[in-house]
């Protein structure tokens, strides 16, 4: 999925609108949460409800695995943490994982688990670890950053990593995680 197709302003608004819609449609949220793999999601009615609310480009065959993982992982999120914040105050998903848990100085996700998440080898493994990461962040995450991370990871899995280190998801995540501590 090209970045321009995925992250138009229209796509961001539709993703946030669908996320709010999900609060009033708990049955869809529950069915998406029960998916054990992204492939399970593609076979459900809530996924097609998701696609109907997103831009047409998300429903193209080569984008379906990305859209399925986005829908299923966002179903585990309780609050879009950066919805009402100004751009300079928004934290990326990786930076949120490094944020201290309330009442402690320890990060939401330990460095070891963060490195395991980065080294996921298959979409199913990445999917399970992402859901764990969302839960460790108390299900309050930046949904746009999370969805963008899923798109980048899936593109790197399919097409290989960029030759430019700064374009790689692992480098971006590491930068965000370690600089926000």
mmCIF file of N, CA, C and O in Angstrom, residues 52-138:
data_model
loop_
_atom_site.group_PDB
_atom_site.id
_atom_site.type_symbol
_atom_site.label_atom_id
_atom_site.label_comp_id
_atom_site.label_asym_id
_atom_site.label_seq_id
_atom_site.Cartn_x
_atom_site.Cartn_y
_atom_site.Cartn_z
ATOM 1 N N UNK A 52 -16.060 -1.052 4.301
ATOM 2 C CA UNK A 52 -17.073 -0.142 3.750
ATOM 3 C C UNK A 52 -16.878 1.288 4.237
ATOM 4 O O UNK A 52 -17.264 2.236 3.562
ATOM 5 N N UNK A 53 -16.253 1.433 5.398
ATOM 6 C CA UNK A 53 -16.072 2.765 5.975
ATOM 7 C C UNK A 53 -14.716 3.389 5.638
ATOM 8 O O UNK A 53 -14.479 4.548 5.949
ATOM 9 N N UNK A 54 -13.840 2.606 5.049
ATOM 10 C CA UNK A 54 -12.499 3.092 4.715
ATOM 11 C C UNK A 54 -12.428 3.454 3.226
ATOM 12 O O UNK A 54 -13.298 3.073 2.449
ATOM 13 N N UNK A 55 -11.381 4.201 2.805
ATOM 14 C CA UNK A 55 -11.235 4.515 1.373
ATOM 15 C C UNK A 55 -11.162 3.235 0.536
ATOM 16 O O UNK A 55 -10.715 2.189 1.011
ATOM 17 N N UNK A 56 -11.574 3.334 -0.721
ATOM 18 C CA UNK A 56 -11.611 2.163 -1.607
ATOM 19 C C UNK A 56 -10.266 1.467 -1.728
ATOM 20 O O UNK A 56 -10.204 0.253 -1.876
ATOM 21 N N UNK A 57 -9.180 2.221 -1.672
ATOM 22 C CA UNK A 57 -7.852 1.626 -1.859
ATOM 23 C C UNK A 57 -7.547 0.568 -0.785
ATOM 24 O O UNK A 57 -6.768 -0.345 -1.023
ATOM 25 N N UNK A 58 -8.159 0.659 0.374
ATOM 26 C CA UNK A 58 -7.912 -0.305 1.438
ATOM 27 C C UNK A 58 -8.485 -1.674 1.095
ATOM 28 O O UNK A 58 -8.067 -2.678 1.643
ATOM 29 N N UNK A 59 -9.481 -1.722 0.191
ATOM 30 C CA UNK A 59 -10.137 -2.990 -0.156
ATOM 31 C C UNK A 59 -9.480 -3.693 -1.342
ATOM 32 O O UNK A 59 -9.927 -4.762 -1.738
ATOM 33 N N UNK A 60 -8.419 -3.127 -1.890
ATOM 34 C CA UNK A 60 -7.731 -3.795 -3.001
ATOM 35 C C UNK A 60 -7.081 -5.075 -2.465
ATOM 36 O O UNK A 60 -6.603 -5.108 -1.323
ATOM 37 N N UNK A 61 -7.051 -6.108 -3.311
ATOM 38 C CA UNK A 61 -6.576 -7.422 -2.824
ATOM 39 C C UNK A 61 -5.215 -7.377 -2.133
ATOM 40 O O UNK A 61 -5.016 -8.055 -1.121
ATOM 41 N N UNK A 62 -4.262 -6.618 -2.641
ATOM 42 C CA UNK A 62 -2.927 -6.594 -2.047
ATOM 43 C C UNK A 62 -2.902 -5.814 -0.728
ATOM 44 O O UNK A 62 -1.948 -5.935 0.020
ATOM 45 N N UNK A 63 -3.956 -5.041 -0.446
ATOM 46 C CA UNK A 63 -4.015 -4.287 0.806
ATOM 47 C C UNK A 63 -4.818 -4.996 1.896
ATOM 48 O O UNK A 63 -4.801 -4.570 3.050
ATOM 49 N N UNK A 64 -5.532 -6.060 1.537
ATOM 50 C CA UNK A 64 -6.401 -6.723 2.509
ATOM 51 C C UNK A 64 -5.655 -7.234 3.752
ATOM 52 O O UNK A 64 -6.153 -7.061 4.869
ATOM 53 N N UNK A 65 -4.468 -7.860 3.608
ATOM 54 C CA UNK A 65 -3.784 -8.308 4.836
ATOM 55 C C UNK A 65 -3.433 -7.153 5.782
ATOM 56 O O UNK A 65 -3.522 -7.304 7.005
ATOM 57 N N UNK A 66 -3.074 -6.005 5.221
ATOM 58 C CA UNK A 66 -2.758 -4.839 6.056
ATOM 59 C C UNK A 66 -4.038 -4.339 6.726
ATOM 60 O O UNK A 66 -4.070 -4.110 7.942
ATOM 61 N N UNK A 67 -5.093 -4.193 5.937
ATOM 62 C CA UNK A 67 -6.366 -3.700 6.489
ATOM 63 C C UNK A 67 -6.893 -4.648 7.566
ATOM 64 O O UNK A 67 -7.398 -4.194 8.603
ATOM 65 N N UNK A 68 -6.752 -5.955 7.359
ATOM 66 C CA UNK A 68 -7.235 -6.928 8.344
ATOM 67 C C UNK A 68 -6.472 -6.793 9.657
ATOM 68 O O UNK A 68 -7.073 -6.798 10.741
ATOM 69 N N UNK A 69 -5.160 -6.642 9.568
ATOM 70 C CA UNK A 69 -4.375 -6.516 10.802
ATOM 71 C C UNK A 69 -4.690 -5.196 11.505
ATOM 72 O O UNK A 69 -4.819 -5.150 12.725
ATOM 73 N N UNK A 70 -4.875 -4.116 10.746
ATOM 74 C CA UNK A 70 -5.222 -2.822 11.352
ATOM 75 C C UNK A 70 -6.559 -2.942 12.089
ATOM 76 O O UNK A 70 -6.673 -2.549 13.257
ATOM 77 N N UNK A 71 -7.571 -3.493 11.437
ATOM 78 C CA UNK A 71 -8.901 -3.612 12.066
ATOM 79 C C UNK A 71 -8.831 -4.448 13.338
ATOM 80 O O UNK A 71 -9.392 -4.076 14.375
ATOM 81 N N UNK A 72 -8.152 -5.595 13.255
ATOM 82 C CA UNK A 72 -8.114 -6.505 14.406
ATOM 83 C C UNK A 72 -7.310 -5.928 15.567
ATOM 84 O O UNK A 72 -7.723 -6.041 16.724
ATOM 85 N N UNK A 73 -6.188 -5.297 15.305
ATOM 86 C CA UNK A 73 -5.375 -4.745 16.395
ATOM 87 C C UNK A 73 -6.075 -3.525 17.007
ATOM 88 O O UNK A 73 -6.115 -3.382 18.234
ATOM 89 N N UNK A 74 -6.664 -2.666 16.165
ATOM 90 C CA UNK A 74 -7.350 -1.485 16.717
ATOM 91 C C UNK A 74 -8.581 -1.875 17.536
ATOM 92 O O UNK A 74 -9.008 -1.105 18.402
ATOM 93 N N UNK A 75 -9.144 -3.035 17.299
ATOM 94 C CA UNK A 75 -10.283 -3.490 18.120
ATOM 95 C C UNK A 75 -9.856 -3.695 19.578
ATOM 96 O O UNK A 75 -10.703 -3.681 20.468
ATOM 97 N N UNK A 76 -8.568 -3.854 19.827
ATOM 98 C CA UNK A 76 -8.062 -4.022 21.192
ATOM 99 C C UNK A 76 -7.751 -2.684 21.867
ATOM 100 O O UNK A 76 -7.422 -2.652 23.047
ATOM 101 N N UNK A 77 -7.819 -1.601 21.117
ATOM 102 C CA UNK A 77 -7.523 -0.270 21.666
ATOM 103 C C UNK A 77 -8.796 0.307 22.283
ATOM 104 O O UNK A 77 -9.864 0.262 21.682
ATOM 105 N N UNK A 78 -8.671 0.852 23.499
ATOM 106 C CA UNK A 78 -9.820 1.455 24.171
ATOM 107 C C UNK A 78 -9.918 2.954 23.885
ATOM 108 O O UNK A 78 -10.999 3.510 23.835
ATOM 109 N N UNK A 79 -8.761 3.602 23.746
ATOM 110 C CA UNK A 79 -8.780 5.057 23.580
ATOM 111 C C UNK A 79 -7.685 5.481 22.610
ATOM 112 O O UNK A 79 -6.551 5.024 22.731
ATOM 113 N N UNK A 80 -8.064 6.364 21.658
ATOM 114 C CA UNK A 80 -7.071 6.967 20.763
ATOM 115 C C UNK A 80 -6.377 8.067 21.561
ATOM 116 O O UNK A 80 -6.926 9.156 21.739
ATOM 117 N N UNK A 81 -5.220 7.757 22.065
ATOM 118 C CA UNK A 81 -4.539 8.623 23.028
ATOM 119 C C UNK A 81 -4.203 10.004 22.475
ATOM 120 O O UNK A 81 -4.182 10.976 23.206
ATOM 121 N N UNK A 82 -3.955 10.142 21.203
ATOM 122 C CA UNK A 82 -3.507 11.422 20.662
ATOM 123 C C UNK A 82 -4.551 12.112 19.804
ATOM 124 O O UNK A 82 -4.240 13.040 19.073
ATOM 125 N N UNK A 83 -5.780 11.687 19.906
ATOM 126 C CA UNK A 83 -6.842 12.232 19.058
ATOM 127 C C UNK A 83 -6.959 13.748 19.159
ATOM 128 O O UNK A 83 -7.057 14.433 18.165
ATOM 129 N N UNK A 84 -6.959 14.265 20.355
ATOM 130 C CA UNK A 84 -7.205 15.689 20.542
ATOM 131 C C UNK A 84 -5.944 16.507 20.799
ATOM 132 O O UNK A 84 -6.035 17.687 21.118
ATOM 133 N N UNK A 85 -4.786 15.893 20.678
ATOM 134 C CA UNK A 85 -3.545 16.611 20.948
ATOM 135 C C UNK A 85 -3.033 17.318 19.694
ATOM 136 O O UNK A 85 -3.317 16.904 18.574
ATOM 137 N N UNK A 86 -2.246 18.378 19.918
ATOM 138 C CA UNK A 86 -1.607 19.064 18.802
ATOM 139 C C UNK A 86 -0.456 18.189 18.312
ATOM 140 O O UNK A 86 0.075 17.365 19.063
ATOM 141 N N UNK A 87 -0.046 18.388 17.057
ATOM 142 C CA UNK A 87 1.004 17.539 16.463
ATOM 143 C C UNK A 87 2.261 17.470 17.308
ATOM 144 O O UNK A 87 2.850 16.409 17.450
ATOM 145 N N UNK A 88 2.683 18.599 17.883
ATOM 146 C CA UNK A 88 3.936 18.595 18.655
ATOM 147 C C UNK A 88 3.813 17.793 19.956
ATOM 148 O O UNK A 88 4.817 17.363 20.507
ATOM 149 N N UNK A 89 2.603 17.584 20.432
ATOM 150 C CA UNK A 89 2.392 16.841 21.683
ATOM 151 C C UNK A 89 2.090 15.354 21.460
ATOM 152 O O UNK A 89 1.995 14.596 22.422
ATOM 153 N N UNK A 90 1.934 14.951 20.197
ATOM 154 C CA UNK A 90 1.594 13.555 19.912
ATOM 155 C C UNK A 90 2.823 12.667 20.048
ATOM 156 O O UNK A 90 3.908 13.034 19.627
ATOM 157 N N UNK A 91 2.605 11.487 20.620
ATOM 158 C CA UNK A 91 3.664 10.496 20.739
ATOM 159 C C UNK A 91 3.396 9.374 19.752
ATOM 160 O O UNK A 91 2.246 8.964 19.568
ATOM 161 N N UNK A 92 4.465 8.855 19.177
ATOM 162 C CA UNK A 92 4.302 7.703 18.291
ATOM 163 C C UNK A 92 3.969 6.470 19.139
ATOM 164 O O UNK A 92 4.150 6.475 20.364
ATOM 165 N N UNK A 93 3.529 5.412 18.471
ATOM 166 C CA UNK A 93 3.217 4.167 19.172
ATOM 167 C C UNK A 93 4.442 3.657 19.927
ATOM 168 O O UNK A 93 4.349 3.281 21.101
ATOM 169 N N UNK A 94 5.614 3.670 19.286
ATOM 170 C CA UNK A 94 6.835 3.177 19.948
ATOM 171 C C UNK A 94 7.196 4.044 21.155
ATOM 172 O O UNK A 94 7.613 3.522 22.194
ATOM 173 N N UNK A 95 7.019 5.348 21.034
ATOM 174 C CA UNK A 95 7.302 6.238 22.172
ATOM 175 C C UNK A 95 6.329 5.965 23.312
ATOM 176 O O UNK A 95 6.714 6.019 24.491
ATOM 177 N N UNK A 96 5.089 5.650 22.987
ATOM 178 C CA UNK A 96 4.111 5.330 24.033
ATOM 179 C C UNK A 96 4.508 4.058 24.781
ATOM 180 O O UNK A 96 4.274 3.943 25.972
ATOM 181 N N UNK A 97 5.129 3.114 24.068
ATOM 182 C CA UNK A 97 5.559 1.875 24.725
ATOM 183 C C UNK A 97 6.702 2.132 25.711
ATOM 184 O O UNK A 97 6.893 1.366 26.651
ATOM 185 N N UNK A 98 7.462 3.189 25.485
ATOM 186 C CA UNK A 98 8.565 3.536 26.389
ATOM 187 C C UNK A 98 8.111 4.415 27.547
ATOM 188 O O UNK A 98 8.854 4.615 28.508
ATOM 189 N N UNK A 99 6.903 4.936 27.469
ATOM 190 C CA UNK A 99 6.381 5.805 28.535
ATOM 191 C C UNK A 99 6.244 5.011 29.823
ATOM 192 O O UNK A 99 5.870 3.828 29.794
ATOM 193 N N UNK A 100 6.535 5.648 30.955
ATOM 194 C CA UNK A 100 6.425 4.914 32.218
ATOM 195 C C UNK A 100 4.972 4.568 32.563
ATOM 196 O O UNK A 100 4.058 5.321 32.256
ATOM 197 N N UNK A 101 4.830 3.402 33.194
ATOM 198 C CA UNK A 101 3.519 3.014 33.706
ATOM 199 C C UNK A 101 3.144 3.985 34.812
ATOM 200 O O UNK A 101 4.023 4.459 35.540
ATOM 201 N N UNK A 102 1.870 4.263 34.993
ATOM 202 C CA UNK A 102 1.472 5.163 36.086
ATOM 203 C C UNK A 102 1.966 4.640 37.440
ATOM 204 O O UNK A 102 1.809 3.460 37.756
ATOM 205 N N UNK A 103 2.606 5.514 38.191
ATOM 206 C CA UNK A 103 3.077 5.163 39.521
ATOM 207 C C UNK A 103 4.419 4.454 39.557
ATOM 208 O O UNK A 103 4.876 4.065 40.632
ATOM 209 N N UNK A 104 5.050 4.276 38.399
ATOM 210 C CA UNK A 104 6.367 3.632 38.365
ATOM 211 C C UNK A 104 7.289 4.406 37.431
ATOM 212 O O UNK A 104 6.839 5.318 36.735
ATOM 213 N N UNK A 105 8.555 4.013 37.434
ATOM 214 C CA UNK A 105 9.467 4.614 36.460
ATOM 215 C C UNK A 105 9.841 3.604 35.378
ATOM 216 O O UNK A 105 10.714 3.848 34.575
ATOM 217 N N UNK A 106 9.158 2.457 35.364
ATOM 218 C CA UNK A 106 9.412 1.422 34.358
ATOM 219 C C UNK A 106 8.556 1.668 33.112
ATOM 220 O O UNK A 106 7.401 2.093 33.216
ATOM 221 N N UNK A 107 9.105 1.378 31.926
ATOM 222 C CA UNK A 107 8.311 1.583 30.698
ATOM 223 C C UNK A 107 7.157 0.597 30.598
ATOM 224 O O UNK A 107 7.190 -0.481 31.195
ATOM 225 N N UNK A 108 6.125 0.988 29.843
ATOM 226 C CA UNK A 108 4.976 0.093 29.624
ATOM 227 C C UNK A 108 5.437 -1.241 29.058
ATOM 228 O O UNK A 108 4.953 -2.296 29.473
ATOM 229 N N UNK A 109 6.351 -1.189 28.103
ATOM 230 C CA UNK A 109 6.880 -2.419 27.500
ATOM 231 C C UNK A 109 8.377 -2.452 27.761
ATOM 232 O O UNK A 109 9.078 -1.488 27.446
ATOM 233 N N UNK A 110 8.837 -3.553 28.321
ATOM 234 C CA UNK A 110 10.266 -3.663 28.624
ATOM 235 C C UNK A 110 11.086 -3.637 27.329
ATOM 236 O O UNK A 110 10.572 -3.939 26.245
ATOM 237 N N UNK A 111 12.340 -3.295 27.493
ATOM 238 C CA UNK A 111 13.235 -3.251 26.339
ATOM 239 C C UNK A 111 13.317 -4.624 25.659
ATOM 240 O O UNK A 111 13.333 -4.719 24.433
ATOM 241 N N UNK A 112 13.350 -5.688 26.462
ATOM 242 C CA UNK A 112 13.439 -7.039 25.888
ATOM 243 C C UNK A 112 12.207 -7.364 25.041
ATOM 244 O O UNK A 112 12.311 -7.844 23.922
ATOM 245 N N UNK A 113 11.021 -7.074 25.555
ATOM 246 C CA UNK A 113 9.796 -7.341 24.788
ATOM 247 C C UNK A 113 9.713 -6.444 23.553
ATOM 248 O O UNK A 113 9.221 -6.862 22.503
ATOM 249 N N UNK A 114 10.198 -5.200 23.692
ATOM 250 C CA UNK A 114 10.205 -4.287 22.557
ATOM 251 C C UNK A 114 11.098 -4.851 21.438
ATOM 252 O O UNK A 114 10.719 -4.842 20.266
ATOM 253 N N UNK A 115 12.241 -5.368 21.803
ATOM 254 C CA UNK A 115 13.144 -5.950 20.807
ATOM 255 C C UNK A 115 12.533 -7.201 20.175
ATOM 256 O O UNK A 115 12.689 -7.449 18.987
ATOM 257 N N UNK A 116 11.803 -7.989 20.979
ATOM 258 C CA UNK A 116 11.120 -9.158 20.412
ATOM 259 C C UNK A 116 10.063 -8.728 19.395
ATOM 260 O O UNK A 116 9.921 -9.344 18.341
ATOM 261 N N UNK A 117 9.322 -7.675 19.726
ATOM 262 C CA UNK A 117 8.314 -7.157 18.799
ATOM 263 C C UNK A 117 8.968 -6.748 17.486
ATOM 264 O O UNK A 117 8.485 -7.075 16.411
ATOM 265 N N UNK A 118 10.097 -6.078 17.577
ATOM 266 C CA UNK A 118 10.794 -5.631 16.373
ATOM 267 C C UNK A 118 11.312 -6.790 15.533
ATOM 268 O O UNK A 118 11.442 -6.661 14.330
ATOM 269 N N UNK A 119 11.622 -7.892 16.185
ATOM 270 C CA UNK A 119 12.210 -9.026 15.463
ATOM 271 C C UNK A 119 11.179 -10.069 15.053
ATOM 272 O O UNK A 119 11.545 -11.186 14.709
ATOM 273 N N UNK A 120 9.917 -9.725 15.059
ATOM 274 C CA UNK A 120 8.869 -10.661 14.632
ATOM 275 C C UNK A 120 9.182 -11.155 13.224
ATOM 276 O O UNK A 120 9.562 -10.366 12.354
ATOM 277 N N UNK A 121 9.008 -12.449 13.023
ATOM 278 C CA UNK A 121 9.391 -13.046 11.739
ATOM 279 C C UNK A 121 8.224 -13.279 10.791
ATOM 280 O O UNK A 121 8.407 -13.399 9.592
ATOM 281 N N UNK A 122 7.008 -13.395 11.329
ATOM 282 C CA UNK A 122 5.842 -13.668 10.476
ATOM 283 C C UNK A 122 4.723 -12.703 10.852
ATOM 284 O O UNK A 122 4.702 -12.158 11.965
ATOM 285 N N UNK A 123 3.766 -12.499 9.948
ATOM 286 C CA UNK A 123 2.624 -11.630 10.290
ATOM 287 C C UNK A 123 1.860 -12.129 11.519
ATOM 288 O O UNK A 123 1.427 -11.322 12.340
ATOM 289 N N UNK A 124 1.703 -13.439 11.659
ATOM 290 C CA UNK A 124 0.978 -13.967 12.824
ATOM 291 C C UNK A 124 1.715 -13.653 14.122
ATOM 292 O O UNK A 124 1.096 -13.298 15.127
ATOM 293 N N UNK A 125 3.033 -13.795 14.123
ATOM 294 C CA UNK A 125 3.836 -13.484 15.312
ATOM 295 C C UNK A 125 3.774 -11.983 15.619
ATOM 296 O O UNK A 125 3.593 -11.573 16.766
ATOM 297 N N UNK A 126 3.892 -11.162 14.582
ATOM 298 C CA UNK A 126 3.807 -9.710 14.754
ATOM 299 C C UNK A 126 2.436 -9.320 15.314
ATOM 300 O O UNK A 126 2.337 -8.503 16.220
ATOM 301 N N UNK A 127 1.388 -9.936 14.792
ATOM 302 C CA UNK A 127 0.021 -9.687 15.232
ATOM 303 C C UNK A 127 -0.134 -9.971 16.730
ATOM 304 O O UNK A 127 -0.633 -9.134 17.484
ATOM 305 N N UNK A 128 0.318 -11.141 17.179
ATOM 306 C CA UNK A 128 0.207 -11.507 18.608
ATOM 307 C C UNK A 128 0.999 -10.542 19.498
ATOM 308 O O UNK A 128 0.523 -10.105 20.539
ATOM 309 N N UNK A 129 2.185 -10.202 19.059
ATOM 310 C CA UNK A 129 3.023 -9.305 19.861
ATOM 311 C C UNK A 129 2.476 -7.877 19.883
ATOM 312 O O UNK A 129 2.604 -7.181 20.891
ATOM 313 N N UNK A 130 1.867 -7.451 18.775
ATOM 314 C CA UNK A 130 1.256 -6.117 18.764
ATOM 315 C C UNK A 130 0.089 -6.035 19.744
ATOM 316 O O UNK A 130 -0.058 -5.041 20.456
ATOM 317 N N UNK A 131 -0.727 -7.059 19.778
ATOM 318 C CA UNK A 131 -1.865 -7.072 20.712
ATOM 319 C C UNK A 131 -1.344 -7.034 22.146
ATOM 320 O O UNK A 131 -1.869 -6.295 22.983
ATOM 321 N N UNK A 132 -0.289 -7.770 22.426
ATOM 322 C CA UNK A 132 0.324 -7.724 23.765
ATOM 323 C C UNK A 132 0.827 -6.306 24.056
ATOM 324 O O UNK A 132 0.627 -5.783 25.149
ATOM 325 N N UNK A 133 1.446 -5.674 23.073
ATOM 326 C CA UNK A 133 1.967 -4.312 23.263
ATOM 327 C C UNK A 133 0.828 -3.332 23.555
ATOM 328 O O UNK A 133 0.952 -2.478 24.440
ATOM 329 N N UNK A 134 -0.271 -3.456 22.831
ATOM 330 C CA UNK A 134 -1.427 -2.572 23.069
ATOM 331 C C UNK A 134 -1.929 -2.761 24.495
ATOM 332 O O UNK A 134 -2.212 -1.788 25.210
ATOM 333 N N UNK A 135 -2.026 -4.003 24.948
ATOM 334 C CA UNK A 135 -2.500 -4.273 26.311
ATOM 335 C C UNK A 135 -1.526 -3.717 27.353
ATOM 336 O O UNK A 135 -1.949 -3.185 28.376
ATOM 337 N N UNK A 136 -0.221 -3.822 27.088
ATOM 338 C CA UNK A 136 0.764 -3.286 28.032
ATOM 339 C C UNK A 136 0.684 -1.763 28.122
ATOM 340 O O UNK A 136 1.018 -1.182 29.147
ATOM 341 N N UNK A 137 0.240 -1.133 27.044
ATOM 342 C CA UNK A 137 0.060 0.326 27.052
ATOM 343 C C UNK A 137 -1.321 0.695 27.601
ATOM 344 O O UNK A 137 -1.809 1.805 27.362
ATOM 345 N N UNK A 138 -1.938 -0.222 28.305
ATOM 346 C CA UNK A 138 -3.268 -0.026 28.907
ATOM 347 C C UNK A 138 -4.325 0.271 27.837
ATOM 348 O O UNK A 138 -5.307 0.967 28.106
#
